[in-house]
Coordinates of N, CA and C in Angstrom, one line a residue:
T1 N -31.9 -51.4 39.6 CA -31.0 -51.6 40.6 C -30.9 -53.2 40.7
G2 N -30.3 -53.8 39.8 CA -30.2 -55.3 39.9 C -29.0 -55.9 39.0
T3 N -28.7 -57.1 39.2 CA -27.6 -57.7 38.6 C -28.1 -58.2 37.1
V4 N -27.3 -58.0 36.1 CA -27.5 -58.4 34.9 C -26.3 -59.3 34.5
T5 N -26.8 -60.6 34.2 CA -25.7 -61.6 33.9 C -25.8 -62.0 32.5
L6 N -24.8 -61.8 31.8 CA -24.6 -62.3 30.3 C -23.9 -63.8 30.4
G7 N -24.8 -64.6 30.0 CA -24.4 -66.2 30.2 C -23.4 -66.6 29.2
A8 N -23.0 -67.8 29.2 CA -21.9 -68.4 28.5 C -22.0 -68.2 27.0
G9 N -23.3 -68.2 26.5 CA -23.6 -68.0 25.1 C -23.3 -66.7 24.5
G10 N -23.3 -65.7 25.5 CA -22.8 -64.4 25.0 C -23.8 -63.7 24.1
I11 N -23.2 -62.7 23.4 CA -24.0 -62.0 22.3 C -23.2 -62.0 21.0
T12 N -23.5 -62.8 20.2 CA -22.8 -63.1 18.9 C -23.8 -63.3 17.7
G13 N -23.5 -63.0 16.5 CA -24.3 -63.5 15.3 C -24.3 -62.4 14.4
T14 N -24.9 -62.6 13.3 CA -25.1 -61.7 12.2 C -26.1 -60.6 12.6
G15 N -25.8 -59.4 12.2 CA -26.6 -58.3 12.5 C -26.7 -57.7 13.8
I16 N -25.7 -58.0 14.7 CA -25.6 -57.4 15.9 C -24.9 -56.1 15.8
E17 N -25.6 -55.0 16.1 CA -24.9 -53.7 16.0 C -24.7 -53.2 17.5
D18 N -25.3 -52.2 18.0 CA -25.0 -51.6 19.3 C -25.4 -52.6 20.4
V19 N -24.7 -52.6 21.4 CA -25.0 -53.4 22.6 C -24.9 -52.6 23.7
S20 N -25.9 -52.4 24.7 CA -25.9 -51.5 25.8 C -26.4 -52.3 27.1
I21 N -25.5 -52.5 28.1 CA -26.0 -53.1 29.2 C -25.9 -52.2 30.4
D22 N -27.0 -52.0 31.1 CA -27.2 -51.0 32.2 C -27.6 -51.9 33.5
A23 N -26.8 -51.7 34.6 CA -27.1 -52.4 35.9 C -27.1 -51.3 37.0
D24 N -27.3 -50.1 36.6 CA -27.5 -49.0 37.8 C -26.3 -49.1 38.8
G25 N -25.1 -48.5 38.5 CA -24.1 -48.7 39.4 C -24.4 -47.9 40.8
G26 N -25.4 -47.0 40.7 CA -25.6 -46.2 41.9 C -26.3 -47.1 43.1
G27 N -26.9 -48.2 42.6 CA -27.5 -49.0 43.6 C -26.5 -50.3 43.8
A28 N -27.2 -51.4 43.9 CA -26.5 -52.7 44.1 C -26.3 -53.5 42.9
G29 N -26.6 -52.7 41.7 CA -26.5 -53.4 40.4 C -25.0 -53.8 40.0
V30 N -24.9 -54.8 39.1 CA -23.6 -55.2 38.7 C -23.8 -56.0 37.4
I31 N -22.9 -55.9 36.5 CA -23.0 -56.6 35.2 C -21.9 -57.7 35.4
V32 N -22.3 -59.0 35.1 CA -21.5 -60.2 35.3 C -21.4 -60.8 33.8
L33 N -20.2 -60.8 33.3 CA -19.9 -61.2 32.0 C -19.5 -62.7 32.0
Q34 N -20.1 -63.6 31.4 CA -19.8 -65.1 31.5 C -19.6 -65.6 30.0
G35 N -19.9 -64.6 29.1 CA -19.8 -65.0 27.7 C -19.3 -63.7 26.8
D36 N -19.0 -64.1 25.6 CA -18.3 -63.1 24.8 C -19.5 -62.2 24.1
I37 N -18.8 -61.0 23.7 CA -19.8 -60.0 22.8 C -19.0 -59.8 21.7
T38 N -19.8 -59.9 20.4 CA -19.2 -59.6 19.1 C -20.2 -58.9 18.3
T39 N -19.8 -57.7 17.8 CA -20.7 -56.8 17.1 C -20.5 -57.0 15.6
T40 N -21.3 -56.8 14.8 CA -21.1 -57.1 13.4 C -21.9 -55.9 12.5
G41 N -21.5 -54.7 12.8 CA -22.0 -53.6 12.0 C -21.9 -53.8 10.5
T42 N -22.8 -53.3 9.8 CA -22.7 -53.6 8.3 C -23.0 -52.3 7.5
G43 N -22.9 -52.3 6.2 CA -23.3 -51.3 5.4 C -22.0 -50.4 5.1
T44 N -22.1 -49.4 4.1 CA -21.0 -48.6 3.8 C -21.5 -47.1 3.6
G45 N -20.5 -46.2 3.6 CA -21.0 -44.9 3.3 C -22.0 -44.4 4.3
G46 N -22.9 -43.6 3.7 CA -24.0 -43.1 4.5 C -24.8 -44.1 5.3
S47 N -24.8 -45.3 4.8 CA -25.8 -46.2 5.5 C -24.9 -47.1 6.4
A48 N -23.7 -46.9 6.8 CA -22.7 -47.7 7.6 C -23.3 -47.8 9.0
E49 N -23.4 -48.9 9.6 CA -23.7 -49.2 11.0 C -22.7 -49.7 11.7
I50 N -22.5 -49.1 12.9 CA -21.3 -49.3 13.7 C -21.7 -50.0 14.9
G51 N -21.1 -51.1 15.3 CA -21.4 -51.9 16.5 C -20.7 -51.6 17.8
T52 N -21.2 -50.6 18.5 CA -20.6 -50.1 19.8 C -21.1 -51.0 20.9
V53 N -20.2 -51.1 22.0 CA -20.7 -51.9 23.1 C -20.3 -50.9 24.4
D54 N -21.5 -50.7 25.2 CA -21.5 -49.8 26.1 C -22.0 -50.4 27.5
F55 N -21.3 -50.1 28.5 CA -21.6 -50.6 29.8 C -21.9 -49.5 30.8
D56 N -23.0 -49.6 31.6 CA -23.5 -48.7 32.5 C -23.6 -49.3 33.8
G57 N -22.6 -49.4 34.6 CA -22.6 -50.1 35.8 C -21.3 -50.9 36.0
P58 N -21.0 -51.2 37.3 CA -19.7 -52.0 37.5 C -19.8 -53.4 36.9
V59 N -18.7 -53.9 36.3 CA -18.6 -55.1 35.6 C -17.7 -56.2 36.3
K60 N -18.3 -57.4 36.4 CA -17.5 -58.5 36.8 C -17.2 -59.5 35.9
I61 N -16.0 -60.0 35.5 CA -15.5 -60.8 34.7 C -15.6 -62.3 35.2
D62 N -16.3 -63.2 34.7 CA -16.3 -64.6 35.2 C -16.2 -65.6 34.0
G63 N -14.8 -65.7 33.7 CA -14.4 -66.7 32.7 C -13.5 -65.9 31.8
A64 N -13.0 -66.5 30.7 CA -12.1 -65.9 29.6 C -13.1 -65.1 28.6
I65 N -13.2 -63.9 28.8 CA -14.1 -63.1 28.0 C -13.5 -62.3 26.9
T66 N -14.0 -62.3 25.8 CA -13.5 -61.5 24.6 C -14.7 -60.6 24.2
I67 N -14.4 -59.3 24.0 CA -15.3 -58.3 23.4 C -14.7 -57.8 22.2
T68 N -15.5 -58.0 21.0 CA -14.9 -57.6 19.7 C -15.8 -56.8 18.9
T69 N -15.4 -55.5 18.6 CA -16.2 -54.7 17.6 C -15.4 -54.3 16.4
D70 N -14.3 -55.1 16.2 CA -13.5 -55.0 15.0 C -14.1 -55.8 13.9
V71 N -15.0 -55.2 13.2 CA -15.8 -56.0 12.1 C -14.9 -56.5 11.0
G72 N -14.2 -55.6 10.5 CA -13.4 -56.1 9.1 C -12.1 -56.5 9.4
G73 N -11.6 -56.7 10.6 CA -10.3 -57.1 10.8 C -9.2 -55.8 10.6
S74 N -8.0 -56.2 10.3 CA -7.1 -55.0 10.2 C -7.3 -54.3 9.0
G75 N -8.0 -54.6 8.0 CA -8.1 -53.7 6.8 C -9.4 -52.8 6.8
A76 N -10.5 -53.3 6.9 CA -11.8 -52.4 6.8 C -12.0 -51.8 8.4
T77 N -12.4 -50.6 8.3 CA -12.6 -49.9 9.6 C -13.9 -49.2 9.7
E78 N -14.8 -49.1 8.6 CA -15.8 -48.4 8.7 C -16.9 -48.7 9.6
N79 N -17.0 -50.0 9.9 CA -18.0 -50.6 10.9 C -17.6 -50.9 12.3
D80 N -16.3 -50.5 12.5 CA -15.7 -50.8 13.8 C -16.3 -49.9 14.9
G81 N -16.7 -50.5 16.0 CA -17.4 -49.8 17.1 C -16.5 -49.5 18.3
A82 N -16.9 -48.6 19.1 CA -16.3 -48.3 20.3 C -16.6 -49.3 21.4
I83 N -15.8 -49.6 22.5 CA -16.1 -50.2 23.7 C -16.0 -49.4 24.8
D84 N -17.0 -48.9 25.5 CA -17.1 -48.0 26.5 C -17.4 -48.5 27.9
F85 N -16.6 -48.6 28.8 CA -16.8 -48.8 30.2 C -16.9 -47.6 31.0
G86 N -16.7 -46.5 30.4 CA -16.8 -45.2 31.1 C -16.0 -45.2 32.3
S87 N -16.5 -44.7 33.4 CA -15.7 -44.7 34.7 C -16.0 -45.9 35.6
N88 N -16.7 -46.9 35.0 CA -17.2 -48.0 35.7 C -16.1 -48.9 36.0
T89 N -16.0 -49.8 37.2 CA -14.9 -50.6 37.5 C -15.2 -52.0 36.8
I90 N -14.0 -52.7 36.5 CA -14.0 -53.9 35.9 C -13.2 -54.8 36.8
N91 N -13.8 -55.8 37.4 CA -13.1 -56.8 38.4 C -13.4 -58.1 38.1
A92 N -12.4 -59.0 38.4 CA -12.5 -60.5 38.4 C -13.8 -61.0 39.3
E93 N -14.5 -61.8 38.9 CA -15.6 -62.3 39.9 C -15.1 -62.9 41.1
G94 N -14.0 -63.7 41.0 CA -13.2 -64.1 42.3 C -13.7 -65.5 42.6
G95 N -14.8 -66.1 42.4 CA -15.2 -67.3 42.8 C -14.7 -68.4 41.8
G96 N -14.6 -69.6 42.3 CA -14.4 -70.8 41.4 C -12.9 -70.9 41.0
S97 N -12.6 -71.7 40.1 CA -11.3 -71.9 39.7 C -11.0 -71.5 38.2
N98 N -11.9 -70.9 37.6 CA -11.7 -70.6 36.1 C -10.9 -69.5 35.9
T99 N -10.5 -69.3 34.8 CA -9.6 -68.2 34.4 C -10.6 -66.9 34.2
E100 N -10.3 -65.8 34.7 CA -10.9 -64.6 34.7 C -10.1 -63.5 33.9
S101 N -10.2 -63.6 32.6 CA -9.4 -62.7 31.8 C -10.4 -61.8 30.8
L102 N -9.9 -60.6 30.3 CA -10.6 -60.0 29.4 C -9.7 -59.5 28.2
T103 N -10.2 -59.8 27.1 CA -9.5 -59.3 25.9 C -10.5 -58.4 25.1
L104 N -10.2 -57.2 24.8 CA -10.9 -56.2 24.0 C -10.4 -55.9 22.6
T105 N -11.0 -55.9 21.7 CA -10.5 -55.8 20.2 C -11.5 -54.9 19.5
S106 N -11.2 -53.6 19.2 CA -12.1 -52.6 18.6 C -11.7 -52.0 17.2
G107 N -10.5 -52.6 16.7 CA -10.1 -52.1 15.4 C -9.9 -50.4 15.5
A108 N -10.7 -49.7 14.6 CA -10.8 -48.3 14.8 C -11.6 -47.7 15.8
G109 N -12.3 -48.5 16.6 CA -13.1 -48.0 17.6 C -12.4 -47.7 18.9
T110 N -12.7 -46.6 19.6 CA -12.0 -46.2 20.7 C -12.3 -47.1 22.0
I111 N -11.6 -47.4 22.8 CA -11.9 -48.1 24.0 C -11.6 -47.2 25.1
T112 N -12.7 -47.2 26.1 CA -12.6 -46.3 27.3 C -12.8 -47.1 28.5
L113 N -11.8 -46.9 29.4 CA -11.8 -47.8 30.6 C -11.8 -46.8 31.8
G114 N -12.6 -47.4 32.9 CA -12.4 -47.0 34.2 C -11.3 -47.7 34.9
T115 N -11.4 -48.2 36.2 CA -10.6 -48.9 36.9 C -10.7 -50.4 36.6
V116 N -9.6 -51.0 36.3 CA -9.6 -52.4 35.9 C -8.8 -53.2 37.0
G117 N -9.6 -54.3 37.7 CA -8.9 -55.0 38.7 C -8.6 -54.2 40.0
G118 N -9.5 -53.4 40.2 CA -9.3 -52.4 41.5 C -9.5 -53.3 42.8
S119 N -10.5 -54.1 42.8 CA -10.8 -54.8 44.1 C -10.6 -56.4 43.8
A120 N -10.5 -56.9 42.7 CA -10.2 -58.2 42.3 C -9.5 -58.2 41.0
G121 N -8.2 -58.6 40.8 CA -7.4 -58.4 39.8 C -7.8 -59.5 38.7
L122 N -7.8 -59.3 37.5 CA -8.0 -60.4 36.4 C -6.7 -61.1 36.3
D123 N -6.9 -62.3 35.7 CA -5.9 -63.2 35.5 C -4.9 -62.7 34.3
S124 N -5.7 -61.9 33.2 CA -4.9 -61.4 32.3 C -5.8 -60.3 31.5
F125 N -5.3 -59.3 31.0 CA -6.0 -58.1 30.3 C -5.3 -57.8 29.0
V126 N -6.1 -57.9 27.9 CA -5.4 -57.6 26.6 C -6.2 -56.5 25.9
V127 N -5.7 -55.6 25.3 CA -6.4 -54.6 24.5 C -5.7 -54.5 23.1
N128 N -6.5 -54.5 22.1 CA -6.1 -54.3 20.6 C -7.2 -53.3 20.2
S129 N -6.4 -52.1 19.9 CA -7.3 -51.1 19.4 C -6.5 -50.0 18.7
S130 N -7.2 -49.0 18.0 CA -6.4 -47.8 17.5 C -6.4 -46.7 18.4
A131 N -7.2 -46.7 19.6 CA -7.3 -45.6 20.5 C -7.8 -46.3 21.8
L132 N -7.0 -45.8 22.9 CA -7.4 -46.4 24.1 C -7.3 -45.2 25.2
T133 N -8.4 -44.9 26.0 CA -8.4 -43.9 26.9 C -8.5 -44.5 28.3
I134 N -7.5 -44.3 29.1 CA -7.5 -44.9 30.5 C -7.5 -43.8 31.5
S135 N -8.5 -43.9 32.4 CA -8.7 -42.8 33.5 C -8.3 -43.3 34.9
N136 N -8.0 -44.5 35.1 CA -7.8 -45.2 36.3 C -6.6 -46.3 36.2
N137 N -6.5 -47.0 37.4 CA -5.5 -47.9 37.3 C -5.7 -49.3 36.6
I138 N -4.9 -50.1 36.2 CA -5.2 -51.4 35.6 C -4.3 -52.4 36.5
T139 N -5.0 -53.4 37.1 CA -4.4 -54.3 38.0 C -4.8 -55.7 37.6
T140 N -3.7 -56.6 37.6 CA -4.2 -58.1 37.3 C -3.6 -58.8 38.5
A141 N -4.0 -60.1 38.7 CA -3.6 -61.1 39.7 C -2.3 -61.7 39.2
N142 N -1.2 -61.0 39.2 CA 0.1 -61.5 38.7 C 0.0 -62.0 37.3
G143 N -0.9 -61.3 36.4 CA -1.0 -61.8 35.1 C -0.7 -60.7 34.1
L144 N -0.7 -61.1 32.8 CA -0.4 -60.2 31.6 C -1.2 -59.0 31.6
I145 N -0.6 -57.9 31.2 CA -1.3 -56.6 30.8 C -0.7 -56.5 29.3
D146 N -1.4 -56.6 28.3 CA -0.8 -56.3 26.9 C -1.8 -55.3 26.3
I147 N -1.0 -54.1 26.1 CA -1.8 -53.0 25.4 C -1.3 -52.7 23.9
N148 N -2.0 -53.0 22.9 CA -1.6 -52.9 21.5 C -2.5 -51.7 21.1
A149 N -2.1 -50.4 21.6 CA -3.0 -49.2 21.2 C -2.4 -48.0 21.6
P150 N -2.4 -47.0 20.9 CA -2.0 -45.6 21.4 C -2.8 -45.3 22.7
V151 N -2.3 -44.8 23.7 CA -3.0 -44.6 25.0 C -3.1 -43.2 25.3
T152 N -4.4 -42.7 25.7 CA -4.6 -41.3 26.2 C -4.9 -41.5 27.5
L153 N -4.3 -40.9 28.5 CA -4.4 -40.9 30.1 C -5.5 -39.8 30.2
G154 N -6.7 -40.3 30.7 CA -7.9 -39.3 30.9 C -8.1 -38.9 32.4

């Protein structure tokens, strides 16, 4: 039951596969994102590694954040991972004067969202994916919502 803060350096680099961040949403825990996350699953066929990003706990966006699991761009899809917020909330941090936006790009990986901007709307929210599951509302602070994906309402 604590706060996990991912600083401005984020999580990027060669060989980053699965990323799982747990802040126990049942307690006072929260995940604060101040930096980007990029996975780089490698390999092919039976040895293909997929870079999935999973959040277990409410998330606050503090800055212009990009999460990318689309390893090969629009052509290759074998290593593309899911981005899973489950039923967790995603809100703007709300302090300071910085832009609080979220861009999610997963290629062939599925993106699963809970409530986005329920108590503090983001400045903008962009999704690029081959599959998006939305189970709650998406709200911005008078900003862009851009969804480039087939949507399943959950």
